[in-house]
PDB file of C-alpha atoms in Angstrom:
ATOM      1  CA  MET A   1     -30.826 -20.652 -25.747  1.00  0.00           C
ATOM      2  CA  GLU A   2     -30.296 -18.414 -22.947  1.00  0.00           C
ATOM      3  CA  GLU A   3     -28.914 -14.407 -22.455  1.00  0.00           C
ATOM      4  CA  LYS A   4     -25.865 -14.250 -21.237  1.00  0.00           C
ATOM      5  CA  GLN A   5     -23.420 -11.858 -20.791  1.00  0.00           C
ATOM      6  CA  ALA A   6     -20.745 -10.940 -23.863  1.00  0.00           C
ATOM      7  CA  PHE A   7     -17.544  -9.687 -22.863  1.00  0.00           C
ATOM      8  CA  HIS A   8     -16.752  -6.170 -23.245  1.00  0.00           C
ATOM      9  CA  VAL A   9     -14.683  -2.900 -21.930  1.00  0.00           C
ATOM     10  CA  ASN A  10     -15.015   0.487 -21.470  1.00  0.00           C
ATOM     11  CA  GLY A  11     -14.528   2.072 -24.797  1.00  0.00           C
ATOM     12  CA  TYR A  12     -13.296   5.482 -24.077  1.00  0.00           C
ATOM     13  CA  LEU A  13     -10.347   3.925 -22.173  1.00  0.00           C
ATOM     14  CA  ALA A  14      -9.626   1.080 -24.283  1.00  0.00           C
ATOM     15  CA  THR A  15      -9.564   3.697 -27.350  1.00  0.00           C
ATOM     16  CA  VAL A  16      -7.174   5.372 -25.887  1.00  0.00           C
ATOM     17  CA  VAL A  17      -4.739   2.328 -25.300  1.00  0.00           C
ATOM     18  CA  LEU A  18      -5.291   0.829 -28.666  1.00  0.00           C
ATOM     19  CA  LEU A  19      -4.590   4.310 -30.004  1.00  0.00           C
ATOM     20  CA  ILE A  20      -1.424   4.443 -28.214  1.00  0.00           C
ATOM     21  CA  THR A  21      -0.388   0.885 -29.168  1.00  0.00           C
ATOM     22  CA  LEU A  22      -1.138   1.689 -32.698  1.00  0.00           C
ATOM     23  CA  ILE A  23       1.064   4.716 -33.023  1.00  0.00           C
ATOM     24  CA  LEU A  24       3.611   2.443 -30.996  1.00  0.00           C
ATOM     25  CA  GLY A  25       3.305  -0.374 -33.263  1.00  0.00           C
ATOM     26  CA  GLY A  26       3.458   2.254 -35.802  1.00  0.00           C
ATOM     27  CA  ILE A  27       6.845   3.776 -34.856  1.00  0.00           C
ATOM     28  CA  LEU A  28       8.283   0.452 -34.310  1.00  0.00           C
ATOM     29  CA  PHE A  29       7.249  -0.806 -37.471  1.00  0.00           C
ATOM     30  CA  ALA A  30       9.284   2.025 -39.320  1.00  0.00           C
ATOM     31  CA  LEU A  31      12.243   2.207 -37.288  1.00  0.00           C
ATOM     32  CA  ASN A  32      12.979  -1.315 -37.655  1.00  0.00           C
ATOM     33  CA  VAL A  33      12.072  -2.745 -40.741  1.00  0.00           C
ATOM     34  CA  GLU A  34      16.043  -3.156 -42.201  1.00  0.00           C
ATOM     35  CA  SER A  35      17.618  -2.927 -38.131  1.00  0.00           C
ATOM     36  CA  SER A  36      15.548  -5.422 -36.442  1.00  0.00           C
ATOM     37  CA  PRO A  37      12.859  -7.691 -38.482  1.00  0.00           C
ATOM     38  CA  ILE A  38      11.663  -9.073 -35.205  1.00  0.00           C
ATOM     39  CA  LEU A  39      10.618  -5.664 -33.901  1.00  0.00           C
ATOM     40  CA  SER A  40       9.444  -4.930 -37.135  1.00  0.00           C
ATOM     41  CA  VAL A  41       6.885  -8.007 -36.891  1.00  0.00           C
ATOM     42  CA  ILE A  42       6.029  -6.625 -33.067  1.00  0.00           C
ATOM     43  CA  GLY A  43       5.233  -3.458 -34.598  1.00  0.00           C
ATOM     44  CA  PHE A  44       2.811  -4.854 -37.630  1.00  0.00           C
ATOM     45  CA  VAL A  45       1.039  -7.050 -35.107  1.00  0.00           C
ATOM     46  CA  LEU A  46       0.452  -4.520 -32.717  1.00  0.00           C
ATOM     47  CA  MET A  47      -0.996  -2.269 -35.911  1.00  0.00           C
ATOM     48  CA  VAL A  48      -3.221  -4.802 -36.936  1.00  0.00           C
ATOM     49  CA  CYS A  49      -4.711  -5.881 -33.564  1.00  0.00           C
ATOM     50  CA  SER A  50      -5.253  -2.168 -32.559  1.00  0.00           C
ATOM     51  CA  ILE A  51      -6.836  -1.440 -35.919  1.00  0.00           C
ATOM     52  CA  LEU A  52      -9.208  -5.242 -35.366  1.00  0.00           C
ATOM     53  CA  PHE A  53     -10.049  -3.871 -32.154  1.00  0.00           C
ATOM     54  CA  LEU A  54     -11.034  -0.395 -32.599  1.00  0.00           C
ATOM     55  CA  SER A  55     -13.332  -1.761 -35.692  1.00  0.00           C
ATOM     56  CA  SER A  56     -14.881  -3.455 -32.558  1.00  0.00           C
ATOM     57  CA  ILE A  57     -16.246  -0.174 -31.227  1.00  0.00           C
ATOM     58  CA  THR A  58     -20.028  -0.212 -30.650  1.00  0.00           C
ATOM     59  CA  ILE A  59     -22.458   2.255 -29.094  1.00  0.00           C
ATOM     60  CA  VAL A  60     -25.621   0.621 -27.196  1.00  0.00           C
ATOM     61  CA  LEU A  61     -28.307   3.381 -26.541  1.00  0.00           C
ATOM     62  CA  PRO A  62     -30.191   3.562 -23.869  1.00  0.00           C
ATOM     63  CA  ASN A  63     -33.130   0.844 -23.411  1.00  0.00           C
ATOM     64  CA  GLU A  64     -31.277  -1.039 -26.066  1.00  0.00           C
ATOM     65  CA  ALA A  65     -29.072  -4.243 -26.481  1.00  0.00           C
ATOM     66  CA  LYS A  66     -26.437  -5.772 -28.902  1.00  0.00           C
ATOM     67  CA  ALA A  67     -26.106  -9.366 -29.338  1.00  0.00           C
ATOM     68  CA  ILE A  68     -22.752 -10.821 -30.327  1.00  0.00           C
ATOM     69  CA  LEU A  69     -22.625 -12.813 -32.905  1.00  0.00           C
ATOM     70  CA  PHE A  70     -18.666 -14.322 -33.753  1.00  0.00           C
ATOM     71  CA  PHE A  71     -19.271 -16.462 -37.251  1.00  0.00           C
ATOM     72  CA  GLY A  72     -22.852 -17.648 -36.354  1.00  0.00           C
ATOM     73  CA  LYS A  73     -21.953 -18.274 -32.727  1.00  0.00           C
ATOM     74  CA  TYR A  74     -23.857 -16.310 -29.878  1.00  0.00           C
ATOM     75  CA  LEU A  75     -21.201 -15.243 -27.490  1.00  0.00           C
ATOM     76  CA  GLY A  76     -23.499 -13.095 -25.239  1.00  0.00           C
ATOM     77  CA  THR A  77     -25.147  -9.912 -25.536  1.00  0.00           C
ATOM     78  CA  ILE A  78     -24.346  -6.296 -24.306  1.00  0.00           C
ATOM     79  CA  LYS A  79     -26.854  -4.378 -22.456  1.00  0.00           C
ATOM     80  CA  SER A  80     -25.243  -1.432 -20.448  1.00  0.00           C
ATOM     81  CA  ASN A  81     -25.707   1.751 -22.086  1.00  0.00           C
ATOM     82  CA  GLY A  82     -22.933   3.801 -23.840  1.00  0.00           C
ATOM     83  CA  LEU A  83     -19.414   2.611 -25.816  1.00  0.00           C
ATOM     84  CA  PHE A  84     -17.545  -0.155 -25.430  1.00  0.00           C
ATOM     85  CA  ILE A  85     -15.311  -2.432 -27.367  1.00  0.00           C
ATOM     86  CA  THR A  86     -15.823  -6.213 -27.603  1.00  0.00           C
ATOM     87  CA  ILE A  87     -14.632  -8.852 -29.975  1.00  0.00           C
ATOM     88  CA  PRO A  88     -13.092  -8.080 -33.020  1.00  0.00           C
ATOM     89  CA  LEU A  89     -14.975  -9.529 -36.370  1.00  0.00           C
ATOM     90  CA  VAL A  90     -18.213  -9.902 -34.704  1.00  0.00           C
ATOM     91  CA  ARG A  91     -21.910  -9.010 -35.706  1.00  0.00           C
ATOM     92  CA  LYS A  92     -23.885  -7.023 -33.720  1.00  0.00           C
ATOM     93  CA  ILE A  93     -27.440  -7.267 -33.738  1.00  0.00           C
ATOM     94  CA  PRO A  94     -29.215  -4.802 -31.813  1.00  0.00           C
ATOM     95  CA  VAL A  95     -32.761  -5.348 -29.617  1.00  0.00           C
ATOM     96  CA  SER A  96     -34.806  -3.008 -28.076  1.00  0.00           C
ATOM     97  CA  LEU A  97     -35.922  -3.258 -25.153  1.00  0.00           C
ATOM     98  CA  LYS A  98     -38.278  -0.523 -24.650  1.00  0.00           C
ATOM     99  CA  VAL A  99     -42.144  -1.050 -23.953  1.00  0.00           C
ATOM    100  CA  ARG A 100     -44.333  -1.561 -26.358  1.00  0.00           C
ATOM    101  CA  ASN A 101     -48.105  -2.102 -27.096  1.00  0.00           C
ATOM    102  CA  PHE A 102     -49.691  -4.205 -29.215  1.00  0.00           C
ATOM    103  CA  ASN A 103     -53.185  -3.383 -30.268  1.00  0.00           C
ATOM    104  CA  SER A 104     -55.348  -7.096 -31.815  1.00  0.00           C
ATOM    105  CA  ALA A 105     -57.487  -6.602 -34.496  1.00  0.00           C
ATOM    106  CA  VAL A 106     -61.438  -6.647 -33.647  1.00  0.00           C
ATOM    107  CA  LEU A 107     -61.513 -10.892 -33.686  1.00  0.00           C
ATOM    108  CA  LYS A 108     -65.278 -12.387 -33.905  1.00  0.00           C
ATOM    109  CA  VAL A 109     -65.309 -15.206 -31.611  1.00  0.00           C
ATOM    110  CA  ASN A 110     -68.229 -17.475 -30.442  1.00  0.00           C
ATOM    111  CA  ASP A 111     -68.102 -17.064 -26.125  1.00  0.00           C
ATOM    112  CA  SER A 112     -69.430 -20.036 -24.193  1.00  0.00           C
ATOM    113  CA  ASP A 113     -73.697 -19.939 -25.228  1.00  0.00           C
ATOM    114  CA  GLY A 114     -71.849 -20.168 -28.668  1.00  0.00           C
ATOM    115  CA  ASN A 115     -72.864 -16.299 -29.233  1.00  0.00           C
ATOM    116  CA  PRO A 116     -70.750 -14.407 -31.530  1.00  0.00           C
ATOM    117  CA  VAL A 117     -69.317 -11.722 -30.197  1.00  0.00           C
ATOM    118  CA  GLU A 118     -66.340  -9.317 -31.303  1.00  0.00           C
ATOM    119  CA  ILE A 119     -62.635  -8.513 -29.233  1.00  0.00           C
ATOM    120  CA  SER A 120     -60.072  -6.855 -29.120  1.00  0.00           C
ATOM    121  CA  ALA A 121     -57.653  -6.415 -26.481  1.00  0.00           C
ATOM    122  CA  VAL A 122     -53.993  -4.038 -26.171  1.00  0.00           C
ATOM    123  CA  ILE A 123     -51.162  -5.645 -25.075  1.00  0.00           C
ATOM    124  CA  VAL A 124     -48.418  -4.066 -23.374  1.00  0.00           C
ATOM    125  CA  PHE A 125     -44.791  -6.102 -23.086  1.00  0.00           C
ATOM    126  CA  LYS A 126     -41.315  -6.088 -24.151  1.00  0.00           C
ATOM    127  CA  VAL A 127     -38.390  -8.270 -24.395  1.00  0.00           C
ATOM    128  CA  VAL A 128     -36.289  -9.319 -21.304  1.00  0.00           C
ATOM    129  CA  ASP A 129     -34.470 -12.036 -23.277  1.00  0.00           C
ATOM    130  CA  THR A 130     -32.484 -11.222 -26.155  1.00  0.00           C
ATOM    131  CA  ALA A 131     -31.187 -14.982 -27.062  1.00  0.00           C
ATOM    132  CA  LYS A 132     -34.718 -16.209 -27.085  1.00  0.00           C
ATOM    133  CA  ALA A 133     -36.703 -13.475 -29.146  1.00  0.00           C
ATOM    134  CA  LEU A 134     -33.332 -13.419 -31.689  1.00  0.00           C
ATOM    135  CA  PHE A 135     -33.013 -17.540 -31.926  1.00  0.00           C
ATOM    136  CA  GLY A 136     -36.071 -19.009 -30.027  1.00  0.00           C
ATOM    137  CA  VAL A 137     -38.201 -17.233 -32.515  1.00  0.00           C
ATOM    138  CA  ASP A 138     -38.540 -16.911 -36.302  1.00  0.00           C
ATOM    139  CA  ASN A 139     -39.839 -13.528 -35.485  1.00  0.00           C
ATOM    140  CA  TYR A 140     -40.989 -12.400 -32.280  1.00  0.00           C
ATOM    141  CA  ARG A 141     -42.931  -9.587 -33.172  1.00  0.00           C
ATOM    142  CA  ASP A 142     -45.346 -11.458 -35.649  1.00  0.00           C
ATOM    143  CA  PHE A 143     -44.859 -14.183 -32.656  1.00  0.00           C
ATOM    144  CA  VAL A 144     -46.473 -11.925 -30.160  1.00  0.00           C
ATOM    145  CA  GLU A 145     -48.916 -10.435 -32.332  1.00  0.00           C
ATOM    146  CA  ILE A 146     -50.057 -14.697 -33.590  1.00  0.00           C
ATOM    147  CA  GLN A 147     -50.097 -15.676 -30.145  1.00  0.00           C
ATOM    148  CA  SER A 148     -52.089 -12.297 -28.852  1.00  0.00           C
ATOM    149  CA  GLU A 149     -55.210 -13.140 -30.507  1.00  0.00           C
ATOM    150  CA  THR A 150     -55.080 -16.957 -29.998  1.00  0.00           C
ATOM    151  CA  ALA A 151     -54.913 -16.500 -26.573  1.00  0.00           C
ATOM    152  CA  ILE A 152     -57.381 -13.753 -26.804  1.00  0.00           C
ATOM    153  CA  ARG A 153     -59.758 -16.412 -29.128  1.00  0.00           C
ATOM    154  CA  HIS A 154     -59.753 -18.922 -26.535  1.00  0.00           C
ATOM    155  CA  ILE A 155     -60.042 -16.637 -23.075  1.00  0.00           C
ATOM    156  CA  ALA A 156     -63.202 -15.386 -24.981  1.00  0.00           C
ATOM    157  CA  SER A 157     -64.897 -18.839 -25.346  1.00  0.00           C
ATOM    158  CA  LYS A 158     -64.715 -20.070 -22.053  1.00  0.00           C
ATOM    159  CA  TYR A 159     -66.893 -17.384 -20.253  1.00  0.00           C
ATOM    160  CA  PRO A 160     -70.671 -16.402 -21.519  1.00  0.00           C
ATOM    161  CA  TYR A 161     -70.451 -12.575 -22.646  1.00  0.00           C
ATOM    162  CA  ASP A 162     -72.892 -11.652 -19.981  1.00  0.00           C
ATOM    163  CA  THR A 163     -75.151 -13.052 -17.532  1.00  0.00           C
ATOM    164  CA  PHE A 164     -77.537 -12.372 -14.460  1.00  0.00           C
ATOM    165  CA  GLU A 165     -76.088 -14.923 -12.418  1.00  0.00           C
ATOM    166  CA  ASP A 166     -74.258 -13.046  -9.457  1.00  0.00           C
ATOM    167  CA  ASN A 167     -71.307 -16.367  -9.227  1.00  0.00           C
ATOM    168  CA  ASP A 168     -70.850 -16.267 -12.963  1.00  0.00           C
ATOM    169  CA  VAL A 169     -67.333 -14.879 -14.861  1.00  0.00           C
ATOM    170  CA  THR A 170     -68.288 -13.078 -17.743  1.00  0.00           C
ATOM    171  CA  LEU A 171     -66.690 -11.441 -20.541  1.00  0.00           C
ATOM    172  CA  ARG A 172     -68.760  -7.816 -19.729  1.00  0.00           C
ATOM    173  CA  GLY A 173     -69.230  -7.931 -16.009  1.00  0.00           C
ATOM    174  CA  ASN A 174     -65.325  -9.144 -14.761  1.00  0.00           C
ATOM    175  CA  THR A 175     -63.372  -7.513 -17.379  1.00  0.00           C
ATOM    176  CA  THR A 176     -60.117  -7.312 -15.064  1.00  0.00           C
ATOM    177  CA  GLU A 177     -60.652 -10.517 -14.171  1.00  0.00           C
ATOM    178  CA  VAL A 178     -60.290 -11.903 -17.936  1.00  0.00           C
ATOM    179  CA  SER A 179     -57.555  -9.146 -18.441  1.00  0.00           C
ATOM    180  CA  GLU A 180     -55.465 -11.181 -15.443  1.00  0.00           C
ATOM    181  CA  GLU A 181     -56.329 -14.703 -17.028  1.00  0.00           C
ATOM    182  CA  LEU A 182     -55.173 -13.315 -20.654  1.00  0.00           C
ATOM    183  CA  ALA A 183     -52.439 -12.008 -19.341  1.00  0.00           C
ATOM    184  CA  LYS A 184     -51.106 -15.148 -17.487  1.00  0.00           C
ATOM    185  CA  GLU A 185     -51.917 -17.377 -20.781  1.00  0.00           C
ATOM    186  CA  LEU A 186     -49.726 -14.607 -22.716  1.00  0.00           C
ATOM    187  CA  GLU A 187     -46.940 -15.100 -20.293  1.00  0.00           C
ATOM    188  CA  ASP A 188     -46.677 -18.916 -20.930  1.00  0.00           C
ATOM    189  CA  ARG A 189     -46.900 -18.645 -24.586  1.00  0.00           C
ATOM    190  CA  LEU A 190     -44.249 -16.152 -24.701  1.00  0.00           C
ATOM    191  CA  SER A 191     -42.032 -17.349 -22.444  1.00  0.00           C
ATOM    192  CA  VAL A 192     -39.848 -18.840 -25.589  1.00  0.00           C
ATOM    193  CA  ALA A 193     -39.460 -15.534 -27.299  1.00  0.00           C
ATOM    194  CA  GLY A 194     -38.257 -13.975 -23.798  1.00  0.00           C
ATOM    195  CA  VAL A 195     -40.951 -11.162 -23.975  1.00  0.00           C
ATOM    196  CA  GLU A 196     -42.378 -10.095 -20.819  1.00  0.00           C
ATOM    197  CA  VAL A 197     -46.031  -9.340 -20.648  1.00  0.00           C
ATOM    198  CA  ILE A 198     -46.649  -6.235 -18.661  1.00  0.00           C
ATOM    199  CA  GLU A 199     -50.426  -5.362 -18.784  1.00  0.00           C
ATOM    200  CA  THR A 200     -53.466  -6.647 -21.281  1.00  0.00           C
ATOM    201  CA  ARG A 201     -56.789  -4.926 -21.343  1.00  0.00           C
ATOM    202  CA  LEU A 202     -59.896  -5.612 -23.317  1.00  0.00           C
ATOM    203  CA  ASN A 203     -60.972  -2.401 -25.348  1.00  0.00           C
ATOM    204  CA  HIS A 204     -63.927  -3.600 -27.433  1.00  0.00           C
ATOM    205  CA  LEU A 205     -66.084  -6.250 -26.639  1.00  0.00           C
ATOM    206  CA  ALA A 206     -69.518  -6.021 -28.214  1.00  0.00           C
ATOM    207  CA  TYR A 207     -72.035  -8.450 -29.821  1.00  0.00           C
ATOM    208  CA  ALA A 208     -71.753  -9.273 -33.566  1.00  0.00           C
ATOM    209  CA  THR A 209     -73.480  -7.271 -35.233  1.00  0.00           C
ATOM    210  CA  GLU A 210     -75.914  -9.584 -36.791  1.00  0.00           C
ATOM    211  CA  ILE A 211     -77.042 -10.551 -32.946  1.00  0.00           C
ATOM    212  CA  ALA A 212     -76.848  -7.619 -31.887  1.00  0.00           C
ATOM    213  CA  SER A 213     -80.554  -6.333 -31.633  1.00  0.00           C
ATOM    214  CA  ALA A 214     -82.141  -9.848 -30.594  1.00  0.00           C
ATOM    215  CA  MET A 215     -79.392  -9.728 -28.494  1.00  0.00           C
ATOM    216  CA  LEU A 216     -80.610  -6.354 -26.855  1.00  0.00           C
ATOM    217  CA  GLN A 217     -84.061  -7.773 -26.542  1.00  0.00           C
ATOM    218  CA  ARG A 218     -82.932 -10.920 -24.866  1.00  0.00           C
ATOM    219  CA  GLN A 219     -80.568  -8.868 -22.088  1.00  0.00           C
ATOM    220  CA  GLN A 220     -83.617  -6.830 -21.772  1.00  0.00           C
ATOM    221  CA  ALA A 221     -86.141  -9.468 -20.819  1.00  0.00           C
ATOM    222  CA  LYS A 222     -83.562 -11.175 -18.627  1.00  0.00           C
ATOM    223  CA  ALA A 223     -83.169  -8.017 -16.711  1.00  0.00           C
ATOM    224  CA  ILE A 224     -87.191  -7.387 -16.558  1.00  0.00           C
ATOM    225  CA  LEU A 225     -87.346 -10.722 -14.863  1.00  0.00           C
ATOM    226  CA  SER A 226     -84.441 -10.743 -12.650  1.00  0.00           C
ATOM    227  CA  ALA A 227     -86.083  -6.888 -11.361  1.00  0.00           C
ATOM    228  CA  ARG A 228     -89.434  -8.850 -10.753  1.00  0.00           C
ATOM    229  CA  GLN A 229     -87.984 -11.508  -9.095  1.00  0.00           C
ATOM    230  CA  THR A 230     -86.315  -9.354  -6.694  1.00  0.00           C
ATOM    231  CA  ILE A 231     -89.546  -7.365  -6.025  1.00  0.00           C
ATOM    232  CA  VAL A 232     -91.749 -10.276  -5.415  1.00  0.00           C
ATOM    233  CA  GLN A 233     -88.936 -11.569  -2.878  1.00  0.00           C
ATOM    234  CA  GLY A 234     -89.015  -7.805  -1.271  1.00  0.00           C
ATOM    235  CA  ALA A 235     -92.770  -7.933  -1.116  1.00  0.00           C
ATOM    236  CA  VAL A 236     -93.490 -11.562   0.303  1.00  0.00           C
ATOM    237  CA  SER A 237     -91.003 -10.211   2.851  1.00  0.00           C
ATOM    238  CA  MET A 238     -92.759  -7.099   3.552  1.00  0.00           C
ATOM    239  CA  THR A 239     -95.932  -8.473   4.127  1.00  0.00           C
ATOM    240  CA  GLN A 240     -95.121 -11.152   6.244  1.00  0.00           C
ATOM    241  CA  MET A 241     -93.228  -8.722   8.164  1.00  0.00           C
ATOM    242  CA  ALA A 242     -96.454  -6.373   8.424  1.00  0.00           C
ATOM    243  CA  LEU A 243     -98.472  -9.103   9.493  1.00  0.00           C
ATOM    244  CA  GLU A 244     -96.679  -9.912  12.316  1.00  0.00           C
ATOM    245  CA  GLN A 245     -96.224  -6.336  13.702  1.00  0.00           C
ATOM    246  CA  ILE A 246     -99.942  -6.142  13.286  1.00  0.00           C
ATOM    247  CA  GLU A 247    -100.426  -9.018  15.480  1.00  0.00           C
ATOM    248  CA  GLU A 248     -98.175  -8.321  18.259  1.00  0.00           C
ATOM    249  CA  GLY A 249     -98.745  -4.668  18.463  1.00  0.00           C
ATOM    250  CA  GLN A 250    -102.112  -4.733  18.353  1.00  0.00           C
ATOM    251  CA  GLU A 251    -102.561  -8.000  20.344  1.00  0.00           C
ATOM    252  CA  MET A 252    -105.275  -8.789  16.883  1.00  0.00           C
ATOM    253  CA  LYS A 253    -105.624 -12.084  15.521  1.00  0.00           C
ATOM    254  CA  PHE A 254    -106.861 -12.242  11.596  1.00  0.00           C
ATOM    255  CA  THR A 255    -108.945 -15.204  10.508  1.00  0.00           C
ATOM    256  CA  ASP A 256    -107.309 -16.977   7.644  1.00  0.00           C
ATOM    257  CA  GLU A 257    -109.733 -15.668   5.187  1.00  0.00           C
ATOM    258  CA  ARG A 258    -108.956 -12.227   6.740  1.00  0.00           C
ATOM    259  CA  LYS A 259    -105.164 -12.603   6.222  1.00  0.00           C
ATOM    260  CA  LEU A 260    -105.385 -13.824   2.667  1.00  0.00           C
ATOM    261  CA  GLN A 261    -107.471 -10.364   1.982  1.00  0.00           C
ATOM    262  CA  LEU A 262    -104.764  -8.703   3.741  1.00  0.00           C
ATOM    263  CA  ILE A 263    -101.785 -10.184   1.772  1.00  0.00           C
ATOM    264  CA  ASN A 264    -103.704  -9.998  -1.600  1.00  0.00           C
ATOM    265  CA  ASN A 265    -103.756  -6.113  -0.434  1.00  0.00           C
ATOM    266  CA  LEU A 266    -100.052  -5.344   0.356  1.00  0.00           C
ATOM    267  CA  LEU A 267     -98.545  -7.858  -2.510  1.00  0.00           C
ATOM    268  CA  VAL A 268    -100.559  -6.096  -5.035  1.00  0.00           C
ATOM    269  CA  SER A 269    -100.063  -2.524  -3.986  1.00  0.00           C
ATOM    270  CA  ILE A 270     -96.194  -3.443  -3.376  1.00  0.00           C
ATOM    271  CA  ILE A 271     -95.563  -5.008  -6.673  1.00  0.00           C
ATOM    272  CA  THR A 272     -97.569  -2.988  -9.179  1.00  0.00           C
ATOM    273  CA  ASP A 273     -95.766  -0.306 -11.211  1.00  0.00           C
ATOM    274  CA  LYS A 274     -98.718   2.197 -10.828  1.00  0.00           C
ATOM    275  CA  GLY A 275     -99.814   3.723  -7.731  1.00  0.00           C
ATOM    276  CA  THR A 276    -102.623   2.427  -5.861  1.00  0.00           C
ATOM    277  CA  GLN A 277    -106.000   3.764  -5.028  1.00  0.00           C
ATOM    278  CA  PRO A 278    -107.284   2.855  -1.521  1.00  0.00           C
ATOM    279  CA  VAL A 279    -110.826   1.736  -1.251  1.00  0.00           C
ATOM    280  CA  ILE A 280    -112.685   2.453   1.942  1.00  0.00           C
ATOM    281  CA  ASN A 281    -115.120  -0.220   2.734  1.00  0.00           C
ATOM    282  CA  THR A 282    -118.247   1.719   4.294  1.00  0.00           C
ATOM    283  CA  GLY A 283    -120.612  -0.852   4.926  1.00  0.00           C
ATOM    284  CA  ASP A 284    -123.570  -2.639   3.263  1.00  0.00           C
ATOM    285  CA  VAL A 285    -125.692   0.068   1.717  1.00  0.00           C
ATOM    286  CA  ARG A 286    -129.835  -0.467   2.279  1.00  0.00           C
ATOM    287  CA  GLU A 287    -132.630   0.822   1.230  1.00  0.00           C
TER     288      GLU A 287
END
């Protein structure tokens, strides 16, 4: 099923013409019933046709379309808003073209690491093909709801909730990328229903309640470990730079033992999370 334009004419002009035709047909029918049967038949036909076409008057509201069915056959869609006259004896099905929001339920899904997470999203969509929306699926609103939840589950299972690796895509740290991928997947899934996805956005993301406390401790441990690694790397770089600057600027050469002692003192002073206290070496004290 593909959408096409249905036959329709301006309702205001057509109504005036049909009313004139109806009056003319009535005059011919009334004045020539006995004198001229042929003109009476013509007048009767004009009256019947005028009444039939007048019964096909339809009003299309802004951001609305009407699909035209003639005894079960799809003839087309009227998308222009206003007053129109179309083919008589047809069924006119209204379809809203307005932008809509769908807020999915909070779903419990296992991420790529197997951790249960709670996730939900807001889907912004609108109907762009009335034929597919009405005849391609049973109910396009239910179809959007079910396919949206299916796509959310699929996307959530592809990525971990969180990680401390810089190159990894995560649900918590890359919500924009995840939302864009969700929109692309929904666009493919909902094209059969004539629905266009305008925007998707995650509006709820958290660990499931049964593991939330344990995962919080795990996050804290990973954060501490990551911070310590950064501190150690910086401390080593700073110690190396300090030794090079001392030897070059003061033209001093340290023995291996003195280097180890200096490195140890610098690393301890940089890495420790408490304030360091200087110790002054006064030499050996002898009586």
